[in-house]
Short mmCIF file of C-alpha atoms in Angstrom, two decimals:
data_model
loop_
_atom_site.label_atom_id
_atom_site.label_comp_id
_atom_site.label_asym_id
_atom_site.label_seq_id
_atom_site.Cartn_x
_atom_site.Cartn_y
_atom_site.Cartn_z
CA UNK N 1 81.07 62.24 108.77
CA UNK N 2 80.01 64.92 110.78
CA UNK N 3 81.54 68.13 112.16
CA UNK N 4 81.78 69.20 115.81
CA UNK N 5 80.02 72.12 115.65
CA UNK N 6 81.07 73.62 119.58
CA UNK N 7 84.67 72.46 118.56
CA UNK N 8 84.57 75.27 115.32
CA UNK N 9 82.64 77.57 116.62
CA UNK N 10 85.19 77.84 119.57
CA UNK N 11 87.67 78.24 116.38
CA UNK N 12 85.80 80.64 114.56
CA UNK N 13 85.94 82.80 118.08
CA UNK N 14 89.54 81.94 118.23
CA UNK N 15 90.44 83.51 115.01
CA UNK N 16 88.40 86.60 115.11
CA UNK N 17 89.29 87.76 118.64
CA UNK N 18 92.34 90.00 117.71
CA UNK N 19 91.57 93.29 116.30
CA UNK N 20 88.34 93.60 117.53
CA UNK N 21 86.24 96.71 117.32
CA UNK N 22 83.52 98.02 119.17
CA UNK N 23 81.26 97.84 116.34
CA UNK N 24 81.44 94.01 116.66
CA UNK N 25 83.82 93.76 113.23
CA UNK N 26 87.09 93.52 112.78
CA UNK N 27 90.11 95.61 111.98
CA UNK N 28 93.07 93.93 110.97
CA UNK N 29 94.77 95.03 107.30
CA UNK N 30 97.24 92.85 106.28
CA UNK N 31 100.36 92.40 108.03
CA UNK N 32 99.25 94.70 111.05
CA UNK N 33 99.80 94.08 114.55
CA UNK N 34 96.32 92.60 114.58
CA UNK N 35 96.23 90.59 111.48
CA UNK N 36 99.85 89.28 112.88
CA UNK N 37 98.22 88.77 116.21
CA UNK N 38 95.64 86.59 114.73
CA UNK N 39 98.04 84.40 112.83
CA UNK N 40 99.81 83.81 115.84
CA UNK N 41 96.33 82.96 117.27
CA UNK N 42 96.18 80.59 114.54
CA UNK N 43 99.78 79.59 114.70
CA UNK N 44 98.76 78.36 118.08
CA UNK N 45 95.81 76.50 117.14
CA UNK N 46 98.22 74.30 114.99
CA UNK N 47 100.70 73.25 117.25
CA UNK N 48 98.32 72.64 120.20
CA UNK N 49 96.33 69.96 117.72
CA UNK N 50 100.03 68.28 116.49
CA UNK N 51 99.68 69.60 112.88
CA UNK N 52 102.84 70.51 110.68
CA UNK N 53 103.26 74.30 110.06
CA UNK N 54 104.55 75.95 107.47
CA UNK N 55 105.13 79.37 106.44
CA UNK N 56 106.57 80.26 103.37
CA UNK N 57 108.11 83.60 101.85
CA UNK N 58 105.19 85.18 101.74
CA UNK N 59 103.87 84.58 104.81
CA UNK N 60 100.97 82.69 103.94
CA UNK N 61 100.67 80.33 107.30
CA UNK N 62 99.40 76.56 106.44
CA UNK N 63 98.34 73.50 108.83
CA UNK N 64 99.65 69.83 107.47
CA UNK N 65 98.34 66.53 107.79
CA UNK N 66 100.66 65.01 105.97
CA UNK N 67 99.95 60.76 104.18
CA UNK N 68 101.74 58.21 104.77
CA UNK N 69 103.50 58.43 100.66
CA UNK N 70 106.06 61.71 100.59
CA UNK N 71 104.91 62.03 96.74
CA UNK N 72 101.10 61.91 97.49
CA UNK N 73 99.55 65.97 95.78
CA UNK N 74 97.86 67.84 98.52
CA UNK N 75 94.12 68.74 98.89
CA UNK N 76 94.28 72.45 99.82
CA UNK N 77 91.99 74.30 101.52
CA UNK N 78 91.92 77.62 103.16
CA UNK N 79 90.91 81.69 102.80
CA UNK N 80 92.50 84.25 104.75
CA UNK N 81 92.53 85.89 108.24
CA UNK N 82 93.14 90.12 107.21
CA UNK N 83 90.21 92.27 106.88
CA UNK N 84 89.57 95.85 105.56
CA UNK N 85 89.73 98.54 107.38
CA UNK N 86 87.00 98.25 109.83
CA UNK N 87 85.52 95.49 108.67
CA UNK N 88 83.31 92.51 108.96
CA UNK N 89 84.11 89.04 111.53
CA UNK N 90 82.67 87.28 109.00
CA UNK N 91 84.85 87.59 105.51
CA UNK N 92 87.77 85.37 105.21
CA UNK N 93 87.92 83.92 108.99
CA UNK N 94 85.01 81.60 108.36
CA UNK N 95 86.72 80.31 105.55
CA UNK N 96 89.79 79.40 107.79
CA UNK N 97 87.96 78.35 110.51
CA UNK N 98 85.67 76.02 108.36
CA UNK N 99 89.39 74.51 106.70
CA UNK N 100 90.54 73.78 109.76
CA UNK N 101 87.66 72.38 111.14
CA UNK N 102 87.62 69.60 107.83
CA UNK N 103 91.11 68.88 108.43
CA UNK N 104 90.14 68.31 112.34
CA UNK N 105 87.72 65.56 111.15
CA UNK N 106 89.45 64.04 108.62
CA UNK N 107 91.95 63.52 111.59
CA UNK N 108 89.50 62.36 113.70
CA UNK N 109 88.02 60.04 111.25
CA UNK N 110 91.02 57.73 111.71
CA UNK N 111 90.90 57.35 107.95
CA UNK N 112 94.14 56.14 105.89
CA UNK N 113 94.65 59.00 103.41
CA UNK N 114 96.40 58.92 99.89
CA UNK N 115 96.33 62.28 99.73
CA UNK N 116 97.94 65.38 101.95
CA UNK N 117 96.11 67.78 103.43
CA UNK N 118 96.79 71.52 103.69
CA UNK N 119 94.52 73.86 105.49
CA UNK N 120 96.26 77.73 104.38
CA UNK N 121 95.98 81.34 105.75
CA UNK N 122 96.74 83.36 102.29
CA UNK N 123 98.47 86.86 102.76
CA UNK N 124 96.52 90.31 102.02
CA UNK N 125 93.89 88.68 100.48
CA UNK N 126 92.32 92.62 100.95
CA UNK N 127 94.69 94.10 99.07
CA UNK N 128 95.48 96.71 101.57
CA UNK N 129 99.43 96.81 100.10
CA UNK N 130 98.82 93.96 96.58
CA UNK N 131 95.52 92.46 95.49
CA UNK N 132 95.51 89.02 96.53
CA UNK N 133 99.12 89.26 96.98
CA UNK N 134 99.25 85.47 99.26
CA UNK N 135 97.59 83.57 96.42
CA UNK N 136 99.46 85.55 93.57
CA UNK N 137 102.48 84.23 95.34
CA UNK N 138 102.00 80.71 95.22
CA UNK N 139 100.54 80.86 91.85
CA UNK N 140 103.36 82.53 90.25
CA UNK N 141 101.52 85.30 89.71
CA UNK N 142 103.58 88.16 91.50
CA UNK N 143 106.32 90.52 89.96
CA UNK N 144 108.67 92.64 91.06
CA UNK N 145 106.37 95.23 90.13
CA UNK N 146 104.07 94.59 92.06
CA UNK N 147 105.62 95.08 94.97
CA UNK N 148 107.52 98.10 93.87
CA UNK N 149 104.20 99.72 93.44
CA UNK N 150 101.50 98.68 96.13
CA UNK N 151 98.53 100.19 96.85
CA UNK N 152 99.58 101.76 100.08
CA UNK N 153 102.55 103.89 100.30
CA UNK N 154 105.99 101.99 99.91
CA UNK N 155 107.66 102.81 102.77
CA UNK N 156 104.52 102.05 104.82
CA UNK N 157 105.05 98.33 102.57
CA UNK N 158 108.78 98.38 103.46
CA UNK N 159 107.44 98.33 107.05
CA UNK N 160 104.71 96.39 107.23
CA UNK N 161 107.00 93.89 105.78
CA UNK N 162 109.59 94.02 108.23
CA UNK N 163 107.18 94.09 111.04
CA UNK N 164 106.30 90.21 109.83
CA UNK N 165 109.65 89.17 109.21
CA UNK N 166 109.03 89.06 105.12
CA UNK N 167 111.20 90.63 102.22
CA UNK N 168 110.53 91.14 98.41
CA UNK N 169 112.39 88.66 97.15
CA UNK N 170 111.08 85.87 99.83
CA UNK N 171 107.45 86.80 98.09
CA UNK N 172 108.82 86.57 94.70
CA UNK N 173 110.26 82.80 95.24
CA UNK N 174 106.74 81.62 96.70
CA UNK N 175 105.21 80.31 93.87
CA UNK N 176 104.52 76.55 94.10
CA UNK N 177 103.42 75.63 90.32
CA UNK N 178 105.83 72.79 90.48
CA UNK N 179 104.48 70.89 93.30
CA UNK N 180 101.25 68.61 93.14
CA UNK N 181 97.62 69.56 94.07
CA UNK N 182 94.89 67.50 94.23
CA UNK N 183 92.40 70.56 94.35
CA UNK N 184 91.90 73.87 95.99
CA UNK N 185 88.21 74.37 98.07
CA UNK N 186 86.99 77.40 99.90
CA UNK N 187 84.38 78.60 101.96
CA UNK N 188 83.25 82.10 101.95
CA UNK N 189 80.59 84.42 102.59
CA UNK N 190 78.68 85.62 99.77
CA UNK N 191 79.28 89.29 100.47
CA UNK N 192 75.79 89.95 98.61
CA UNK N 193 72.09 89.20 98.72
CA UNK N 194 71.07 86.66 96.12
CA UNK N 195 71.49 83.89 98.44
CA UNK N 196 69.63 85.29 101.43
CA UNK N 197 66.66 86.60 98.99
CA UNK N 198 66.11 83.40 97.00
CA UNK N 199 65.89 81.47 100.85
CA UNK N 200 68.74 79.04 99.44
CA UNK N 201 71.19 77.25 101.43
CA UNK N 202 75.02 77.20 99.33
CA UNK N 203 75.75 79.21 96.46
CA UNK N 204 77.92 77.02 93.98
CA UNK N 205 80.20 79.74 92.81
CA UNK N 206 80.69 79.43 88.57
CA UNK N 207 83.60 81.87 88.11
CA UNK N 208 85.17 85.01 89.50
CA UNK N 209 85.00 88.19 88.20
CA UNK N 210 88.54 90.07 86.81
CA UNK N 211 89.21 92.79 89.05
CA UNK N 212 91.01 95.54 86.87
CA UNK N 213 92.63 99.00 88.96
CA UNK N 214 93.77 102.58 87.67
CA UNK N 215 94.92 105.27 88.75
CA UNK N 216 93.54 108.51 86.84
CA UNK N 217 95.18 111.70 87.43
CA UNK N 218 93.83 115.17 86.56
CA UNK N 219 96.06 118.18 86.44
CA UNK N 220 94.92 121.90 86.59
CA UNK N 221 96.45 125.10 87.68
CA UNK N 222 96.59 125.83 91.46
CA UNK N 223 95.23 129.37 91.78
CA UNK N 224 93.50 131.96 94.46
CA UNK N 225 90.13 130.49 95.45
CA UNK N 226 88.75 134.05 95.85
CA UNK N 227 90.12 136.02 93.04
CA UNK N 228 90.38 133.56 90.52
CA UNK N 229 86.66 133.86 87.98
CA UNK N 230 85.48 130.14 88.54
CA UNK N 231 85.06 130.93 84.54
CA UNK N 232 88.63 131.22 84.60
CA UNK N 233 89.78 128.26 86.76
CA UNK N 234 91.51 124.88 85.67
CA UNK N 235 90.35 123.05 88.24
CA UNK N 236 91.13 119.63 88.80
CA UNK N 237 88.85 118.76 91.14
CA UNK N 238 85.78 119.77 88.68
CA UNK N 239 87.50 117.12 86.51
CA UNK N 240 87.32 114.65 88.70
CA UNK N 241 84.80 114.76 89.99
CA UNK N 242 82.59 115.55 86.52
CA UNK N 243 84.59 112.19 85.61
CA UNK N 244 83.71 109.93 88.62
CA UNK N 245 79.72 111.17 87.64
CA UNK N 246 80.48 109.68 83.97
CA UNK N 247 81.50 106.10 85.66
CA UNK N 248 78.33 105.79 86.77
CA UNK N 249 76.25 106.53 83.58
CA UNK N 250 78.72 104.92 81.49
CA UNK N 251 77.94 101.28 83.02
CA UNK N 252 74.01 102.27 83.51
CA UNK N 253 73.46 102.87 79.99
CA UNK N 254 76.31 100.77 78.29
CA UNK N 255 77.72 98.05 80.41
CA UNK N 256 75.04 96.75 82.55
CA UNK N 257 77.14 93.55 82.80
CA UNK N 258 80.47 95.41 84.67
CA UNK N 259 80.45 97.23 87.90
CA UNK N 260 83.03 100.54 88.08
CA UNK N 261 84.06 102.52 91.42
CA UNK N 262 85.59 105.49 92.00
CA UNK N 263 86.94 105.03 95.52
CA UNK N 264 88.98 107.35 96.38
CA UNK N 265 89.86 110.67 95.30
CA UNK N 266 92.62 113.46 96.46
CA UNK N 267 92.74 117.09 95.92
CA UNK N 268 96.35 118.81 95.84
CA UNK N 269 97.12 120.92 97.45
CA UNK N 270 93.97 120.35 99.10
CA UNK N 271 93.61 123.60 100.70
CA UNK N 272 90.14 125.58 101.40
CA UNK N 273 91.15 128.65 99.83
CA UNK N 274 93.46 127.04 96.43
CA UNK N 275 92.11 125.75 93.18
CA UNK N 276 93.03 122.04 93.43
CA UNK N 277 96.36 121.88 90.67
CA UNK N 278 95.61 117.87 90.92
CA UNK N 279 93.08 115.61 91.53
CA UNK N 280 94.15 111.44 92.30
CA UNK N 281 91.04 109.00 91.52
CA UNK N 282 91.65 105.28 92.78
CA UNK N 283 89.25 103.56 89.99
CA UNK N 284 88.31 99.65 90.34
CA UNK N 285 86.31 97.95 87.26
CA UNK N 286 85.22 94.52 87.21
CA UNK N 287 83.97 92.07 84.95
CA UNK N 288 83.48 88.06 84.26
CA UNK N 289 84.74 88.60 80.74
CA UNK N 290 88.54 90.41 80.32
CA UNK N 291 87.46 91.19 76.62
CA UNK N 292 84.42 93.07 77.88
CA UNK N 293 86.31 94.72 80.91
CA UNK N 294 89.03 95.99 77.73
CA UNK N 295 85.92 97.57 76.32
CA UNK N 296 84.85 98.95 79.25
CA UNK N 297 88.69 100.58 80.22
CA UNK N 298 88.38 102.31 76.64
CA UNK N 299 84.78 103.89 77.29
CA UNK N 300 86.32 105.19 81.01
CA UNK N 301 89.60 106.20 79.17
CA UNK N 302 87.92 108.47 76.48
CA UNK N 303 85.29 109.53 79.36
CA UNK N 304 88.34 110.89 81.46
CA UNK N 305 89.83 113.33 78.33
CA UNK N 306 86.60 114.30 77.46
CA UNK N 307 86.16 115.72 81.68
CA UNK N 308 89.74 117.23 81.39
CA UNK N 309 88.74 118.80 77.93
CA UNK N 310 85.89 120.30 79.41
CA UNK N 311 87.65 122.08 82.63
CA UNK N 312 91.01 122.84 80.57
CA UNK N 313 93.17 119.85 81.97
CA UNK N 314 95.13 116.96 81.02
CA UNK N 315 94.47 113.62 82.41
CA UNK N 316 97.11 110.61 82.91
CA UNK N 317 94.95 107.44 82.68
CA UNK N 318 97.24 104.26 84.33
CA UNK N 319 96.63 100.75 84.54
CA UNK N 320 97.95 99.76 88.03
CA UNK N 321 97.27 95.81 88.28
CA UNK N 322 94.25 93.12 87.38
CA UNK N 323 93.38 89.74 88.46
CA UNK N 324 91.69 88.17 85.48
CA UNK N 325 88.51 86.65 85.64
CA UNK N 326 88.54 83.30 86.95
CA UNK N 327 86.58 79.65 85.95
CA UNK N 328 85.63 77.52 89.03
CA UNK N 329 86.37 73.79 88.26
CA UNK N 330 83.03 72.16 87.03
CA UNK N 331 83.92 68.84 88.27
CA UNK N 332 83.88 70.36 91.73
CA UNK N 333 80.28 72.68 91.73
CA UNK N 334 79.54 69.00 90.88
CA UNK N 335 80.48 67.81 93.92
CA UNK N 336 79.28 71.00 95.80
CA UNK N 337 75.85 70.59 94.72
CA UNK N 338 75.33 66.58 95.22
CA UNK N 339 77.15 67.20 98.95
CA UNK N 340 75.01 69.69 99.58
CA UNK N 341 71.96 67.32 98.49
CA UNK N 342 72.84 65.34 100.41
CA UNK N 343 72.59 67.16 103.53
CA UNK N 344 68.95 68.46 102.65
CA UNK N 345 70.17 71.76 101.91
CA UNK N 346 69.24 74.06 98.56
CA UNK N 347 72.08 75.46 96.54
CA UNK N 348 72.34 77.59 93.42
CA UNK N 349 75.25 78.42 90.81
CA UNK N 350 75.98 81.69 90.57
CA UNK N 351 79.14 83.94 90.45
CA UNK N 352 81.32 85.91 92.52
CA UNK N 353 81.04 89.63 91.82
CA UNK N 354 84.15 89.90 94.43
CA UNK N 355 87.79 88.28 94.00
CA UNK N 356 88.70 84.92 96.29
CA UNK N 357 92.04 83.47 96.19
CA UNK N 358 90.17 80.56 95.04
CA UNK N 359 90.50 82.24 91.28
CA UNK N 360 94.34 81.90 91.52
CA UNK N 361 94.84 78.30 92.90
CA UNK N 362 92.92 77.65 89.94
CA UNK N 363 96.14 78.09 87.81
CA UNK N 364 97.85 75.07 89.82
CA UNK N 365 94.95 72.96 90.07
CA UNK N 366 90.61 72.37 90.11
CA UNK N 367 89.37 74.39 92.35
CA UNK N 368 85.88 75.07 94.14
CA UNK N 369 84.18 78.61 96.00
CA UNK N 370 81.26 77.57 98.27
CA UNK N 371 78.85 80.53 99.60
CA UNK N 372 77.24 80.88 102.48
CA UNK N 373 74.43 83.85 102.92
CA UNK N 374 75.16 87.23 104.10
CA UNK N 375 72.55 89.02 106.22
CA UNK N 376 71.20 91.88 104.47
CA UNK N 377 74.17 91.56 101.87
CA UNK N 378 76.14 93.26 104.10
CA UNK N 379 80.12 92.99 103.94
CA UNK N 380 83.20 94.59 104.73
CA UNK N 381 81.59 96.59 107.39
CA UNK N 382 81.18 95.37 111.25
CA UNK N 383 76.74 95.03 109.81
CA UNK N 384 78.59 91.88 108.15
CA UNK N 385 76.65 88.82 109.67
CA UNK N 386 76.25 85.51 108.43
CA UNK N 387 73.98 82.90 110.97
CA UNK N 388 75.69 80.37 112.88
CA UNK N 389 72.87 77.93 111.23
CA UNK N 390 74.47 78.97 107.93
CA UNK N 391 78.12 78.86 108.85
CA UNK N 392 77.66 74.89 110.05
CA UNK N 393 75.96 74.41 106.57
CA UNK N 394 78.71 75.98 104.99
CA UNK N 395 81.56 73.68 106.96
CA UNK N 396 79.34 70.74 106.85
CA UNK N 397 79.18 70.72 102.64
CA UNK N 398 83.00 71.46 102.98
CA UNK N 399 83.44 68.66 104.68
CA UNK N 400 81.37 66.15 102.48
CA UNK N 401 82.72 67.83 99.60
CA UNK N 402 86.51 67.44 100.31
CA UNK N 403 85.33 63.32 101.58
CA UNK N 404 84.10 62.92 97.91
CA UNK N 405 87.25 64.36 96.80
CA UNK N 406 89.46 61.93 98.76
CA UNK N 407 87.33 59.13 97.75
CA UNK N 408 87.84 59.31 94.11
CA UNK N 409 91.72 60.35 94.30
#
């Protein structure tokens, strides 16, 4: 069985049309009028090709081809449609654009299937408000917590949520750990350049790194920034920022294995002419190994007194959220690898140094990542570029791939 390639490129344009930038990327957090804009894009898409829709609480958006037997599981596949800030065409919308195009051919075939199939749209896969948050849903995953504390200010959540028609406790009742899955498969760019610089075709994705977030707060002594002896000072921001210098030695020398980022970081009162009282880092670690990633927390714990020590401060070190590190079925990089065969392409197993949904529909069932390469390694940026060669690989092996599946069901 064979895709129609015009048919999903014409998709893939489709679904990254709204929020556009000049750049040639894509800017579209999650639940903005642009990421809304595309799901209605998408929303579209569905009802002009006769497939169910569903949306549940919240707000992931799903296609249906539903089998003849009400009790048949569902083959799922899907990735998501919001971006970062200023972003990349390429990250997430492939991945939709690729599910939809499978389910299109399946349809097509005119084969009798045992099994339902769900192409899905997860919510603020980005984490611009909750890591993951659509996926985290429907696993079972999300707390009232969670959303009482999201990334981005609440009331900016409070309205972001009204603006698409979602509430707290509509999120909190998404889970759907009692229902039956056949498997979960995605497509997705790799986001990095191991594919592109080893000239292979697929990456077979092993696992998922655990994504781990803090928020580490220094507090000084605001003070005159001209009569105050620098000798003198408590400065926050010397805390800081002698802290966010120690995250990067730290993993050099001692955990090669981990990757730690100091993203953001906030001076208050944030004047030109006041010592900075406070200083706000956002700090992400990440690991394939939650013991190691404990290890590493403890190192960039102890690192953080030792910085406020040093500049007369005290430091409030908070765990904010994780996503734990994630198997990929081995059954299915089984079937990965032999479809890609198959098709004459190359492939190689590697993991994912970013987080996918894919890592929490593997709580309800197998699931699968597929890679495609990334120009230059580029991501998250409007550089971001995958080939149109590639992307037809991509869709082709998730076709095969989710045949094989359906075949042995």
């Amino acid at each position: 069985m064979r895709i129609d390639e015009k048919r999903f490129r014409a998709t893939f344009e489709a679904l990254t049309a709204d929020g556009r930038t000049p750049e040639g990327g894509l800017n579209r957090p999650a639940l903005s009028r642009a990421h809304l804009a595309a799901r209605h894009s998408f929303a579209e898409l569905i009802a002009v090709n006769g497939f169910a829709l569903r949306t549940d609480g919240a707000g992931n958006l799903s296609a249906w081809l539903h089998c003849a037997d009400p009790e048949a599981p569902s083959l799922v596949l899907g990735s998501h449609l919001d971006s970062v800030p200023h972003g990349g065409r390429f990250d997430g919308a492939l991945g939709v654009a690729a599910a939809f195009e499978v389910l299109l051919s399946l349809r097509d075939s005119g084969k009798r299937l045992s099994t339902n199939i769900e192409v899905i749209d997860f919510t603020d896969e980005e984490g611009t408000w909750v890591s993951l948050l659509g996926s985290r849903a429907v696993s079972g995953q999300i707390l009232a917590r969670d959303l009482d504390k999201p990334r981005g200010n609440p009331e900016g959540f409070e309205e972001a949520l009204a603006r698409a028609g979602l509430t707290k406790a509509g999120i909190l009742g998404a889970s759907r750990v009692d229902e039956a899955f056949r498997a979960y498969l995605e497509l997705h760019i790799e986001q990095g350049e191991r594919l592109e610089s080893s000239g292979t075709d697929i990456g077979v994705v092993s696992g998922m790194v655990g994504i781990f977030m803090y928020l580490v707060t220094f507090r000084g002594t605001a003070s005159h920034a001209g009569t105050t002896p620098v000798k003198r000072r408590r400065d926050a921001a010397q805390g800081a920022s002698a802290f966010a210098l120690q995250v990067r030695q730290i993993v050099l020398k001692h955990f090669p294995d981990c990757v730690a980022n100091v993203g953001n970081m906030t001076f208050a009162p944030g004047l030109y002419n006041v010592v900075a009282h406070s200083a706000t880092c956002f700090l992400e670690l990440r690991s394939s190994e939650g013991a190691r990633a404990r290890q590493l927390e403890t190192a960039l714990d102890k690192a953080a007194v030792y910085s406020a020590k040093r500049f007369g401060l005290t430091v409030d070190f908070k765990f904010l959220e994780a996503v734990e590190p994630r198997k990929m079925d081995f059954g299915i990089q089984h079937t990965f690898r032999t479809a890609a065969e198959s098709l004459g392409l190359t492939t190689r197993t590697l993991p994912s140094m970013a987080g996918h949904d894919a890592q929490n529909m593997a709580l309800l069932c197998p699931a699968g990542l597929a890679f495609v390469p990334s120009a230059g390694g580029y991501s998250h940026s409007a550089r971001e570029y995958t080939s149109w060669n590639s992307c037809v690989n991509g869709c082709q092996v998730l076709l095969e791939t989710a045949c094989r599946l359906l075949v042995s069901s």
